[in-house]
Amino acid sequence: MRRMPMEAMEICRSAKVRRETSETKVGVEIDLDGSGVVSIDTQCGFLNHMLTLMGAHGLFDLSIKAEGDVEVDFHHLVEDVGICLGQAVDKALSDRAGIRRFSSVQIPMDEALVSEAIDISGRSHLVYNVPLQREKVGDMDTEVIEEFFMGFVRNARVTLHINLIYGKNTHHIIEAIFKGFGRALAEAVSLDTRRTSIPSTKGVL
């Protein structure tokens, strides 16, 4: 039987996720094969900016609406956005057949250089080596950036390494992280036309 080329197959790789707790309400919609159309409203201007960069540079169609107990701080909001984004990516990937799985990038932002590597492995693990000189950017504590990525990897079931090679400006460093995250994720979830099976010798991810 002649195999149908992957590009000729109709594949829908999009997902919607909603999460509501006593602390936050979050809705995420993502199309992994989009064109970078992004709409972000999280009550946190800096997070809005970072997620817009991620979606645009990853060419994801991405919509996020989130609200929470920001009168306390942004911790719950940022973490739950990461959780929902991870769930949406995991759902959109389905059984993960045909994906490239691995990706790594180095992204410069002026004086800062960040290295990121991702493995859509089915195993959740985060390595985050990013010392920052400032505790806040705008109103947001910079320590919650790690909580965002922890929420993402646990729910997307991926391994993600983020390492600051060098840099001084906190805004530049975090911007490079989110741009790199978009690019690395886009490459890892992209379809390899030579592969129709799950990219693992175990036969499962």
Short mmCIF file of C-alpha atoms in Angstrom, two decimals:
data_model
loop_
_atom_site.label_atom_id
_atom_site.label_comp_id
_atom_site.label_asym_id
_atom_site.label_seq_id
_atom_site.Cartn_x
_atom_site.Cartn_y
_atom_site.Cartn_z
CA MET A 1 0.00 0.00 0.00
CA ARG A 2 1.32 3.40 -0.94
CA ARG A 3 1.96 5.59 2.08
CA MET A 4 0.21 8.95 2.06
CA PRO A 5 2.73 11.79 2.49
CA MET A 6 2.36 13.51 5.84
CA GLU A 7 1.81 16.89 4.17
CA ALA A 8 -1.21 15.44 2.40
CA MET A 9 -2.78 14.27 5.64
CA GLU A 10 -5.19 16.54 7.46
CA ILE A 11 -3.75 17.01 10.91
CA CYS A 12 -5.37 19.30 13.46
CA ARG A 13 -2.89 20.20 16.15
CA SER A 14 -4.80 22.70 18.22
CA ALA A 15 -6.24 22.63 21.72
CA LYS A 16 -8.24 24.59 24.26
CA VAL A 17 -7.74 24.40 28.02
CA ARG A 18 -9.59 26.10 30.86
CA ARG A 19 -8.58 26.05 34.52
CA GLU A 20 -10.48 27.66 37.38
CA THR A 21 -9.39 27.63 41.01
CA SER A 22 -10.05 29.78 44.05
CA GLU A 23 -6.96 31.78 43.01
CA THR A 24 -7.09 32.05 39.20
CA LYS A 25 -9.15 31.66 36.06
CA VAL A 26 -7.12 30.80 32.97
CA GLY A 27 -8.08 29.98 29.38
CA VAL A 28 -5.56 28.97 26.71
CA GLU A 29 -6.05 28.23 23.02
CA ILE A 30 -3.13 27.18 20.81
CA ASP A 31 -2.59 26.06 17.24
CA LEU A 32 0.88 24.57 16.86
CA ASP A 33 0.78 25.10 13.08
CA GLY A 34 -0.33 28.71 13.14
CA SER A 35 1.22 31.90 11.78
CA GLY A 36 2.03 33.84 14.94
CA VAL A 37 -1.37 35.42 15.63
CA VAL A 38 -1.26 36.16 19.35
CA SER A 39 -3.73 37.63 21.86
CA ILE A 40 -2.60 37.76 25.48
CA ASP A 41 -4.37 39.26 28.50
CA THR A 42 -3.04 38.11 31.88
CA GLN A 43 -3.31 41.22 34.09
CA CYS A 44 0.49 41.32 34.05
CA GLY A 45 1.99 43.61 31.42
CA PHE A 46 5.43 42.04 31.44
CA LEU A 47 4.06 38.50 31.15
CA ASN A 48 1.80 39.66 28.31
CA HIS A 49 4.88 40.98 26.50
CA MET A 50 6.90 37.79 27.03
CA LEU A 51 4.10 35.44 25.92
CA THR A 52 3.48 37.59 22.86
CA LEU A 53 7.14 37.22 21.92
CA MET A 54 7.01 33.47 22.52
CA GLY A 55 3.96 32.98 20.30
CA ALA A 56 5.16 35.29 17.56
CA HIS A 57 8.64 33.79 17.29
CA GLY A 58 7.29 30.24 17.52
CA LEU A 59 4.62 31.04 14.89
CA PHE A 60 1.93 29.67 17.17
CA ASP A 61 -1.60 31.00 17.04
CA LEU A 62 -2.00 31.63 20.74
CA SER A 63 -4.77 33.13 22.85
CA ILE A 64 -4.47 33.44 26.63
CA LYS A 65 -6.95 35.08 28.99
CA ALA A 66 -6.09 34.94 32.67
CA GLU A 67 -7.07 36.66 35.89
CA GLY A 68 -6.18 35.96 39.47
CA ASP A 69 -5.34 37.19 42.95
CA VAL A 70 -2.81 39.73 41.74
CA GLU A 71 -3.50 41.86 44.81
CA VAL A 72 -1.39 39.25 46.60
CA ASP A 73 1.30 38.91 43.93
CA PHE A 74 1.70 37.40 40.46
CA HIS A 75 2.87 33.96 41.61
CA HIS A 76 -0.40 32.04 41.26
CA LEU A 77 -1.30 33.75 37.99
CA VAL A 78 2.05 33.13 36.28
CA GLU A 79 2.32 29.53 37.49
CA ASP A 80 -1.23 28.67 36.39
CA VAL A 81 -0.68 30.19 32.94
CA GLY A 82 2.36 27.90 32.62
CA ILE A 83 0.27 24.93 33.74
CA CYS A 84 -2.48 25.63 31.21
CA LEU A 85 -0.05 26.29 28.38
CA GLY A 86 1.63 22.96 29.11
CA GLN A 87 -1.70 21.15 29.14
CA ALA A 88 -2.70 22.77 25.84
CA VAL A 89 0.57 21.82 24.12
CA ASP A 90 0.31 18.25 25.43
CA LYS A 91 -3.28 17.98 24.20
CA ALA A 92 -2.46 19.46 20.78
CA LEU A 93 0.41 16.98 20.30
CA SER A 94 -1.91 13.99 20.85
CA ASP A 95 0.23 10.80 20.58
CA ARG A 96 3.22 12.87 19.33
CA ALA A 97 3.68 10.79 16.20
CA GLY A 98 5.81 12.38 13.50
CA ILE A 99 7.30 15.20 15.56
CA ARG A 100 10.99 16.10 15.52
CA ARG A 101 11.03 15.85 19.33
CA PHE A 102 14.41 17.52 20.01
CA SER A 103 15.51 21.11 19.55
CA SER A 104 18.14 23.51 20.85
CA VAL A 105 18.75 27.20 20.26
CA GLN A 106 20.98 30.04 21.37
CA ILE A 107 19.27 33.43 21.40
CA PRO A 108 21.03 36.79 21.80
CA MET A 109 19.35 39.92 23.11
CA ASP A 110 21.85 42.73 23.00
CA GLU A 111 24.48 41.85 25.66
CA ALA A 112 22.63 38.72 26.85
CA LEU A 113 22.94 35.22 25.42
CA VAL A 114 20.67 32.34 26.45
CA SER A 115 20.88 28.64 25.55
CA GLU A 116 17.77 26.43 25.54
CA ALA A 117 17.21 22.78 24.70
CA ILE A 118 13.98 20.79 24.71
CA ASP A 119 13.09 17.12 24.47
CA ILE A 120 9.42 16.21 24.09
CA SER A 121 10.16 13.03 25.94
CA GLY A 122 7.10 12.31 28.06
CA ARG A 123 9.30 12.99 31.11
CA SER A 124 8.93 16.26 32.98
CA HIS A 125 12.19 17.89 33.97
CA LEU A 126 13.39 21.49 34.17
CA VAL A 127 16.97 22.72 34.43
CA TYR A 128 16.94 26.49 35.03
CA ASN A 129 20.31 28.18 35.48
CA VAL A 130 19.44 31.86 35.22
CA PRO A 131 20.94 34.11 37.91
CA LEU A 132 19.34 37.56 37.71
CA GLN A 133 20.47 40.83 39.25
CA ARG A 134 17.01 42.32 39.72
CA GLU A 135 14.19 40.86 41.84
CA LYS A 136 11.45 42.58 39.84
CA VAL A 137 10.68 43.65 36.29
CA GLY A 138 7.80 46.08 36.47
CA ASP A 139 5.51 44.71 39.18
CA MET A 140 6.44 41.07 38.63
CA ASP A 141 8.91 39.13 40.75
CA THR A 142 11.50 37.60 38.46
CA GLU A 143 11.59 34.38 40.52
CA VAL A 144 8.14 33.42 39.19
CA ILE A 145 9.62 32.95 35.70
CA GLU A 146 11.03 29.62 36.90
CA GLU A 147 7.59 28.71 38.31
CA PHE A 148 6.04 29.39 34.90
CA PHE A 149 8.41 26.96 33.20
CA MET A 150 8.04 24.39 35.98
CA GLY A 151 4.28 24.48 35.49
CA PHE A 152 4.77 24.12 31.75
CA VAL A 153 7.16 21.14 31.77
CA ARG A 154 5.12 19.21 34.35
CA ASN A 155 1.99 19.46 32.25
CA ALA A 156 3.47 19.31 28.74
CA ARG A 157 5.57 16.30 29.81
CA VAL A 158 8.80 17.65 28.37
CA THR A 159 12.40 18.13 29.43
CA LEU A 160 13.59 21.73 29.17
CA HIS A 161 17.04 23.19 29.85
CA ILE A 162 17.41 26.97 30.13
CA ASN A 163 20.89 28.34 30.74
CA LEU A 164 22.10 31.92 30.85
CA ILE A 165 25.48 31.99 29.14
CA TYR A 166 26.05 35.65 29.99
CA GLY A 167 24.15 38.91 30.33
CA LYS A 168 23.51 41.82 32.67
CA ASN A 169 20.16 43.41 31.83
CA THR A 170 17.35 41.43 33.47
CA HIS A 171 14.75 42.44 30.89
CA HIS A 172 17.05 41.42 28.04
CA ILE A 173 17.78 38.05 29.65
CA ILE A 174 14.13 37.16 30.22
CA GLU A 175 13.19 38.36 26.74
CA ALA A 176 15.85 36.10 25.22
CA ILE A 177 14.46 33.21 27.28
CA PHE A 178 10.92 33.59 25.96
CA LYS A 179 11.99 34.16 22.36
CA GLY A 180 14.21 31.09 22.58
CA PHE A 181 11.45 29.07 24.19
CA GLY A 182 9.13 29.86 21.29
CA ARG A 183 11.74 28.94 18.69
CA ALA A 184 12.86 25.74 20.45
CA LEU A 185 9.32 24.54 21.07
CA ALA A 186 8.30 25.28 17.48
CA GLU A 187 11.14 23.17 16.11
CA ALA A 188 10.55 20.31 18.55
CA VAL A 189 6.81 20.04 17.79
CA SER A 190 7.25 20.45 14.04
CA LEU A 191 6.46 17.47 11.83
CA ASP A 192 9.18 15.56 10.02
CA THR A 193 7.75 14.39 6.69
CA ARG A 194 10.05 11.34 6.78
CA ARG A 195 8.57 10.12 10.03
CA THR A 196 5.04 8.83 10.63
CA SER A 197 5.70 6.98 13.88
CA ILE A 198 6.41 8.12 17.42
CA PRO A 199 10.05 9.31 17.63
CA SER A 200 11.24 6.77 20.18
CA THR A 201 12.72 3.30 19.92
CA LYS A 202 10.38 2.37 22.80
CA GLY A 203 7.37 3.15 20.61
CA VAL A 204 5.87 5.54 23.16
CA LEU A 205 6.56 8.98 24.61
#
